[in-house]
Amino acid sequence: MASKIVAPRGTQDIFPPQSGRWQELEARIHQLARRYGYGEMRTPMFEATELFERGVGDTTDIVEKEMYTFEDKGGRRNTLRPEWTAPVVRAALQHNLVQPGVAQRFYYVGPIFRYERPQAGRYRQAHQFGVECVGFKGPEADVEVIAMAMHLFRSYGIDVTLNINSIGDAACRGKYREALLEHFRPALEHLSEDSQRRLERNPLRLLDSKEERDKPFVESAPPFEAYLCDACRDHFEHVKKYLNQIAIPFVVNPRIVRGLDYYTRTVFEFVSDALGAQSTVCAGGRYDDLIKSLGGPDTPSVGFALGEERLLMTIDAAAESQENERRGIQLVALGEVARELMVTMCSLLRYSIDAPVFMDYDDRKLLAQLKIADRNNARYALVLGSEEISAGNAVLRDLVERSDRPLPLGKDLVPSLVEVMKS
Ligand code: ATP
Ligand code: MG
């Protein structure tokens, strides 16, 4: 026998019934975006490598070690999208959507690619939903995107904690940088290799380190709060005030910095206890300098990216005991005459109701077909055999309540089924 080919390491196939949950999540996402006035952006799955080198930052994990980069036949260096913010900004600039004084709201849903060590909640192809609110410098925009993510979590009734912090701007970053250098330099030889290499170029990155070796030094590092300039402090205070005003609870966590170079002022993460080591479901912040650095006008912006896999895992953990809701109907034909009748019924029902209509076409006994109904998670089964045909009634079985009722055959059958399935 030929050997089987399997999906690449760190990737996942999504198939029924799990794919239904993805569709449901993405339907919610599109609806949420509509309510908040965000328009969808779709960009190519690959971009010029330089976009990420400049737009994500060359001391980040993503650019240093996680990109899928390849040379095409024309000798260009391309990279599979490892994150969406740089591509969305690139597209917005390319199509002149970013203009002074005009705010824009974009969202996206789709795959990202990162060469990571695969484990639960960490994949080489993952999927993100994210938003970019472009062109507002005020704290209202920070709070708007945070509120959107929270809205999605609340719609699932799951418990996630919002951590926020401010990492200042060009005016106050310099002083904090010095303070960090002073803190980490004496410990240099005890730090991880990555941190040793990054210290002089970007000491803020060290606070984001996941290495055990760095932990004690990261924990004792000075918090940014003391170094914020007046304007940044005021911005941060307003973010907190607005969050209180619209009843979004948060924790100020000075260890949240985000890995990217262009983040300024507000940064935040939503974390879930249900996830173990990969506990961050959603992360984001303000990036007032990114658009300029990619060749656009000076445009303050804020956004987040949310991992769809991690969100679904959080929902699973919360709903572990809840049984899958049954939907739709299984048509059970016993014998050839019944089957012929039911092919028509099946066709009519599929036009008439917004729920799955299942039918098995093989010659099977009643019990076997009811088993199939269970596997399909159908709510009802409609049974038709020669006995039922001569009595003039099909039998509708409610598979949840385990009750039967006769439904007269004839032109009223489909309308009465539609009626039953509505309730
Ligand atoms: P982490 O600290 O877990 O590596 P990150 O800082 O690299 O995350 P971001 O680039 O901010 O993550 O991406 C936003 C969100 O996308 C993450 O919070 C997570 O939910 C999800 N995500 C990122 N990388 C992966 C991955 N490799 N597999 C699954 N989800 C991911
Ligand atoms: Mg990462």
PDB file of N, CA, C and O in Angstrom, residues 274-312:
ATOM      1  N   ALA A 274      -8.102  29.417  30.820  1.00  0.00           N
ATOM      2  CA  ALA A 274      -8.437  28.100  30.272  1.00  0.00           C
ATOM      3  C   ALA A 274      -7.377  27.583  29.310  1.00  0.00           C
ATOM      4  O   ALA A 274      -7.422  26.439  28.895  1.00  0.00           O
ATOM      5  N   LEU A 275      -6.403  28.408  28.956  1.00  0.00           N
ATOM      6  CA  LEU A 275      -5.514  28.057  27.844  1.00  0.00           C
ATOM      7  C   LEU A 275      -4.151  27.487  28.227  1.00  0.00           C
ATOM      8  O   LEU A 275      -3.398  27.080  27.357  1.00  0.00           O
ATOM      9  N   GLY A 276      -3.811  27.455  29.512  1.00  0.00           N
ATOM     10  CA  GLY A 276      -2.474  26.973  29.861  1.00  0.00           C
ATOM     11  C   GLY A 276      -1.406  27.963  29.421  1.00  0.00           C
ATOM     12  O   GLY A 276      -1.583  29.166  29.553  1.00  0.00           O
ATOM     13  N   ALA A 277      -0.314  27.432  28.852  1.00  0.00           N
ATOM     14  CA  ALA A 277       0.843  28.282  28.544  1.00  0.00           C
ATOM     15  C   ALA A 277       0.549  29.361  27.503  1.00  0.00           C
ATOM     16  O   ALA A 277       0.999  30.487  27.628  1.00  0.00           O
ATOM     17  N   GLN A 278      -0.219  28.997  26.470  1.00  0.00           N
ATOM     18  CA  GLN A 278      -0.522  29.981  25.418  1.00  0.00           C
ATOM     19  C   GLN A 278      -1.781  30.754  25.805  1.00  0.00           C
ATOM     20  O   GLN A 278      -2.826  30.589  25.219  1.00  0.00           O
ATOM     21  N   SER A 279      -1.654  31.631  26.814  1.00  0.00           N
ATOM     22  CA  SER A 279      -2.869  32.149  27.432  1.00  0.00           C
ATOM     23  C   SER A 279      -3.409  33.415  26.784  1.00  0.00           C
ATOM     24  O   SER A 279      -4.505  33.844  27.102  1.00  0.00           O
ATOM     25  N   THR A 280      -2.655  34.037  25.874  1.00  0.00           N
ATOM     26  CA  THR A 280      -3.130  35.284  25.273  1.00  0.00           C
ATOM     27  C   THR A 280      -4.032  35.010  24.078  1.00  0.00           C
ATOM     28  O   THR A 280      -3.608  34.410  23.097  1.00  0.00           O
ATOM     29  N   VAL A 281      -5.283  35.425  24.193  1.00  0.00           N
ATOM     30  CA  VAL A 281      -6.242  35.200  23.111  1.00  0.00           C
ATOM     31  C   VAL A 281      -6.178  36.335  22.107  1.00  0.00           C
ATOM     32  O   VAL A 281      -6.376  36.143  20.909  1.00  0.00           O
ATOM     33  N   CYS A 282      -5.937  37.545  22.612  1.00  0.00           N
ATOM     34  CA  CYS A 282      -6.031  38.721  21.760  1.00  0.00           C
ATOM     35  C   CYS A 282      -5.014  39.742  22.267  1.00  0.00           C
ATOM     36  O   CYS A 282      -4.830  39.887  23.473  1.00  0.00           O
ATOM     37  N   ALA A 283      -4.343  40.403  21.335  1.00  0.00           N
ATOM     38  CA  ALA A 283      -3.328  41.372  21.737  1.00  0.00           C
ATOM     39  C   ALA A 283      -3.332  42.548  20.776  1.00  0.00           C
ATOM     40  O   ALA A 283      -3.606  42.390  19.589  1.00  0.00           O
ATOM     41  N   GLY A 284      -3.026  43.727  21.321  1.00  0.00           N
ATOM     42  CA  GLY A 284      -3.011  44.875  20.419  1.00  0.00           C
ATOM     43  C   GLY A 284      -2.470  46.111  21.069  1.00  0.00           C
ATOM     44  O   GLY A 284      -1.905  46.066  22.163  1.00  0.00           O
ATOM     45  N   GLY A 285      -2.651  47.211  20.392  1.00  0.00           N
ATOM     46  CA  GLY A 285      -2.170  48.467  20.925  1.00  0.00           C
ATOM     47  C   GLY A 285      -2.174  49.566  19.888  1.00  0.00           C
ATOM     48  O   GLY A 285      -2.613  49.367  18.754  1.00  0.00           O
ATOM     49  N   ARG A 286      -1.654  50.689  20.331  1.00  0.00           N
ATOM     50  CA  ARG A 286      -1.595  51.878  19.481  1.00  0.00           C
ATOM     51  C   ARG A 286      -0.280  51.870  18.718  1.00  0.00           C
ATOM     52  O   ARG A 286       0.757  51.514  19.268  1.00  0.00           O
ATOM     53  N   TYR A 287      -0.345  52.221  17.444  1.00  0.00           N
ATOM     54  CA  TYR A 287       0.897  52.275  16.650  1.00  0.00           C
ATOM     55  C   TYR A 287       0.936  53.583  15.864  1.00  0.00           C
ATOM     56  O   TYR A 287       0.672  53.653  14.691  1.00  0.00           O
ATOM     57  N   ASP A 288       1.281  54.644  16.590  1.00  0.00           N
ATOM     58  CA  ASP A 288       1.216  55.979  15.995  1.00  0.00           C
ATOM     59  C   ASP A 288       2.313  56.241  14.964  1.00  0.00           C
ATOM     60  O   ASP A 288       2.195  57.160  14.158  1.00  0.00           O
ATOM     61  N   ASP A 289       3.383  55.444  14.983  1.00  0.00           N
ATOM     62  CA  ASP A 289       4.511  55.734  14.076  1.00  0.00           C
ATOM     63  C   ASP A 289       4.609  54.785  12.886  1.00  0.00           C
ATOM     64  O   ASP A 289       5.416  54.985  11.994  1.00  0.00           O
ATOM     65  N   LEU A 290       3.797  53.734  12.873  1.00  0.00           N
ATOM     66  CA  LEU A 290       3.961  52.707  11.831  1.00  0.00           C
ATOM     67  C   LEU A 290       3.687  53.244  10.426  1.00  0.00           C
ATOM     68  O   LEU A 290       4.445  53.009   9.495  1.00  0.00           O
ATOM     69  N   ILE A 291       2.591  53.941  10.278  1.00  0.00           N
ATOM     70  CA  ILE A 291       2.173  54.341   8.929  1.00  0.00           C
ATOM     71  C   ILE A 291       3.212  55.276   8.314  1.00  0.00           C
ATOM     72  O   ILE A 291       3.571  55.135   7.139  1.00  0.00           O
ATOM     73  N   LYS A 292       3.734  56.168   9.146  1.00  0.00           N
ATOM     74  CA  LYS A 292       4.774  57.061   8.636  1.00  0.00           C
ATOM     75  C   LYS A 292       6.012  56.263   8.225  1.00  0.00           C
ATOM     76  O   LYS A 292       6.598  56.508   7.174  1.00  0.00           O
ATOM     77  N   SER A 293       6.353  55.289   9.043  1.00  0.00           N
ATOM     78  CA  SER A 293       7.573  54.531   8.741  1.00  0.00           C
ATOM     79  C   SER A 293       7.412  53.682   7.478  1.00  0.00           C
ATOM     80  O   SER A 293       8.385  53.235   6.892  1.00  0.00           O
ATOM     81  N   LEU A 294       6.174  53.440   7.073  1.00  0.00           N
ATOM     82  CA  LEU A 294       5.950  52.692   5.827  1.00  0.00           C
ATOM     83  C   LEU A 294       5.692  53.649   4.655  1.00  0.00           C
ATOM     84  O   LEU A 294       5.176  53.242   3.611  1.00  0.00           O
ATOM     85  N   GLY A 295       6.038  54.897   4.850  1.00  0.00           N
ATOM     86  CA  GLY A 295       5.985  55.839   3.738  1.00  0.00           C
ATOM     87  C   GLY A 295       4.685  56.617   3.622  1.00  0.00           C
ATOM     88  O   GLY A 295       4.474  57.329   2.640  1.00  0.00           O
ATOM     89  N   GLY A 296       3.799  56.492   4.617  1.00  0.00           N
ATOM     90  CA  GLY A 296       2.526  57.203   4.563  1.00  0.00           C
ATOM     91  C   GLY A 296       2.561  58.489   5.367  1.00  0.00           C
ATOM     92  O   GLY A 296       3.598  58.843   5.943  1.00  0.00           O
ATOM     93  N   PRO A 297       1.427  59.204   5.408  1.00  0.00           N
ATOM     94  CA  PRO A 297       1.349  60.409   6.220  1.00  0.00           C
ATOM     95  C   PRO A 297       1.341  60.062   7.713  1.00  0.00           C
ATOM     96  O   PRO A 297       1.057  58.924   8.081  1.00  0.00           O
ATOM     97  N   ASP A 298       1.667  61.026   8.547  1.00  0.00           N
ATOM     98  CA  ASP A 298       1.675  60.826   9.988  1.00  0.00           C
ATOM     99  C   ASP A 298       0.252  60.495  10.441  1.00  0.00           C
ATOM    100  O   ASP A 298      -0.620  61.364  10.456  1.00  0.00           O
ATOM    101  N   THR A 299      -0.013  59.230  10.784  1.00  0.00           N
ATOM    102  CA  THR A 299      -1.388  58.798  11.055  1.00  0.00           C
ATOM    103  C   THR A 299      -1.463  57.930  12.297  1.00  0.00           C
ATOM    104  O   THR A 299      -1.084  56.757  12.276  1.00  0.00           O
ATOM    105  N   PRO A 300      -1.926  58.492  13.399  1.00  0.00           N
ATOM    106  CA  PRO A 300      -2.028  57.681  14.617  1.00  0.00           C
ATOM    107  C   PRO A 300      -3.086  56.592  14.438  1.00  0.00           C
ATOM    108  O   PRO A 300      -4.131  56.832  13.821  1.00  0.00           O
ATOM    109  N   SER A 301      -2.819  55.395  14.941  1.00  0.00           N
ATOM    110  CA  SER A 301      -3.734  54.268  14.738  1.00  0.00           C
ATOM    111  C   SER A 301      -3.675  53.309  15.906  1.00  0.00           C
ATOM    112  O   SER A 301      -2.720  53.319  16.681  1.00  0.00           O
ATOM    113  N   VAL A 302      -4.689  52.468  15.984  1.00  0.00           N
ATOM    114  CA  VAL A 302      -4.720  51.472  17.062  1.00  0.00           C
ATOM    115  C   VAL A 302      -5.475  50.246  16.553  1.00  0.00           C
ATOM    116  O   VAL A 302      -6.382  50.369  15.732  1.00  0.00           O
ATOM    117  N   GLY A 303      -5.056  49.069  17.018  1.00  0.00           N
ATOM    118  CA  GLY A 303      -5.722  47.848  16.548  1.00  0.00           C
ATOM    119  C   GLY A 303      -5.432  46.671  17.459  1.00  0.00           C
ATOM    120  O   GLY A 303      -4.738  46.795  18.469  1.00  0.00           O
ATOM    121  N   PHE A 304      -6.015  45.525  17.096  1.00  0.00           N
ATOM    122  CA  PHE A 304      -5.688  44.284  17.809  1.00  0.00           C
ATOM    123  C   PHE A 304      -5.719  43.114  16.841  1.00  0.00           C
ATOM    124  O   PHE A 304      -6.241  43.240  15.736  1.00  0.00           O
ATOM    125  N   ALA A 305      -5.117  42.003  17.264  1.00  0.00           N
ATOM    126  CA  ALA A 305      -5.238  40.740  16.542  1.00  0.00           C
ATOM    127  C   ALA A 305      -5.662  39.672  17.528  1.00  0.00           C
ATOM    128  O   ALA A 305      -5.149  39.608  18.647  1.00  0.00           O
ATOM    129  N   LEU A 306      -6.619  38.858  17.105  1.00  0.00           N
ATOM    130  CA  LEU A 306      -7.175  37.840  17.991  1.00  0.00           C
ATOM    131  C   LEU A 306      -6.981  36.480  17.332  1.00  0.00           C
ATOM    132  O   LEU A 306      -7.250  36.323  16.133  1.00  0.00           O
ATOM    133  N   GLY A 307      -6.481  35.507  18.093  1.00  0.00           N
ATOM    134  CA  GLY A 307      -6.257  34.173  17.546  1.00  0.00           C
ATOM    135  C   GLY A 307      -7.548  33.365  17.563  1.00  0.00           C
ATOM    136  O   GLY A 307      -8.084  33.087  18.621  1.00  0.00           O
ATOM    137  N   GLU A 308      -8.025  32.982  16.373  1.00  0.00           N
ATOM    138  CA  GLU A 308      -9.299  32.260  16.325  1.00  0.00           C
ATOM    139  C   GLU A 308      -9.193  30.870  16.966  1.00  0.00           C
ATOM    140  O   GLU A 308     -10.120  30.422  17.632  1.00  0.00           O
ATOM    141  N   GLU A 309      -8.048  30.194  16.759  1.00  0.00           N
ATOM    142  CA  GLU A 309      -7.895  28.869  17.383  1.00  0.00           C
ATOM    143  C   GLU A 309      -7.987  28.994  18.902  1.00  0.00           C
ATOM    144  O   GLU A 309      -8.662  28.213  19.568  1.00  0.00           O
ATOM    145  N   ARG A 310      -7.273  29.983  19.440  1.00  0.00           N
ATOM    146  CA  ARG A 310      -7.265  30.132  20.903  1.00  0.00           C
ATOM    147  C   ARG A 310      -8.635  30.555  21.426  1.00  0.00           C
ATOM    148  O   ARG A 310      -9.046  30.151  22.509  1.00  0.00           O
ATOM    149  N   LEU A 311      -9.354  31.339  20.643  1.00  0.00           N
ATOM    150  CA  LEU A 311     -10.708  31.708  21.075  1.00  0.00           C
ATOM    151  C   LEU A 311     -11.597  30.463  21.118  1.00  0.00           C
ATOM    152  O   LEU A 311     -12.303  30.233  22.105  1.00  0.00           O
ATOM    153  N   LEU A 312     -11.528  29.635  20.069  1.00  0.00           N
ATOM    154  CA  LEU A 312     -12.360  28.427  20.056  1.00  0.00           C
ATOM    155  C   LEU A 312     -11.984  27.483  21.198  1.00  0.00           C
ATOM    156  O   LEU A 312     -12.841  26.843  21.803  1.00  0.00           O
TER     157      LEU A 312
END
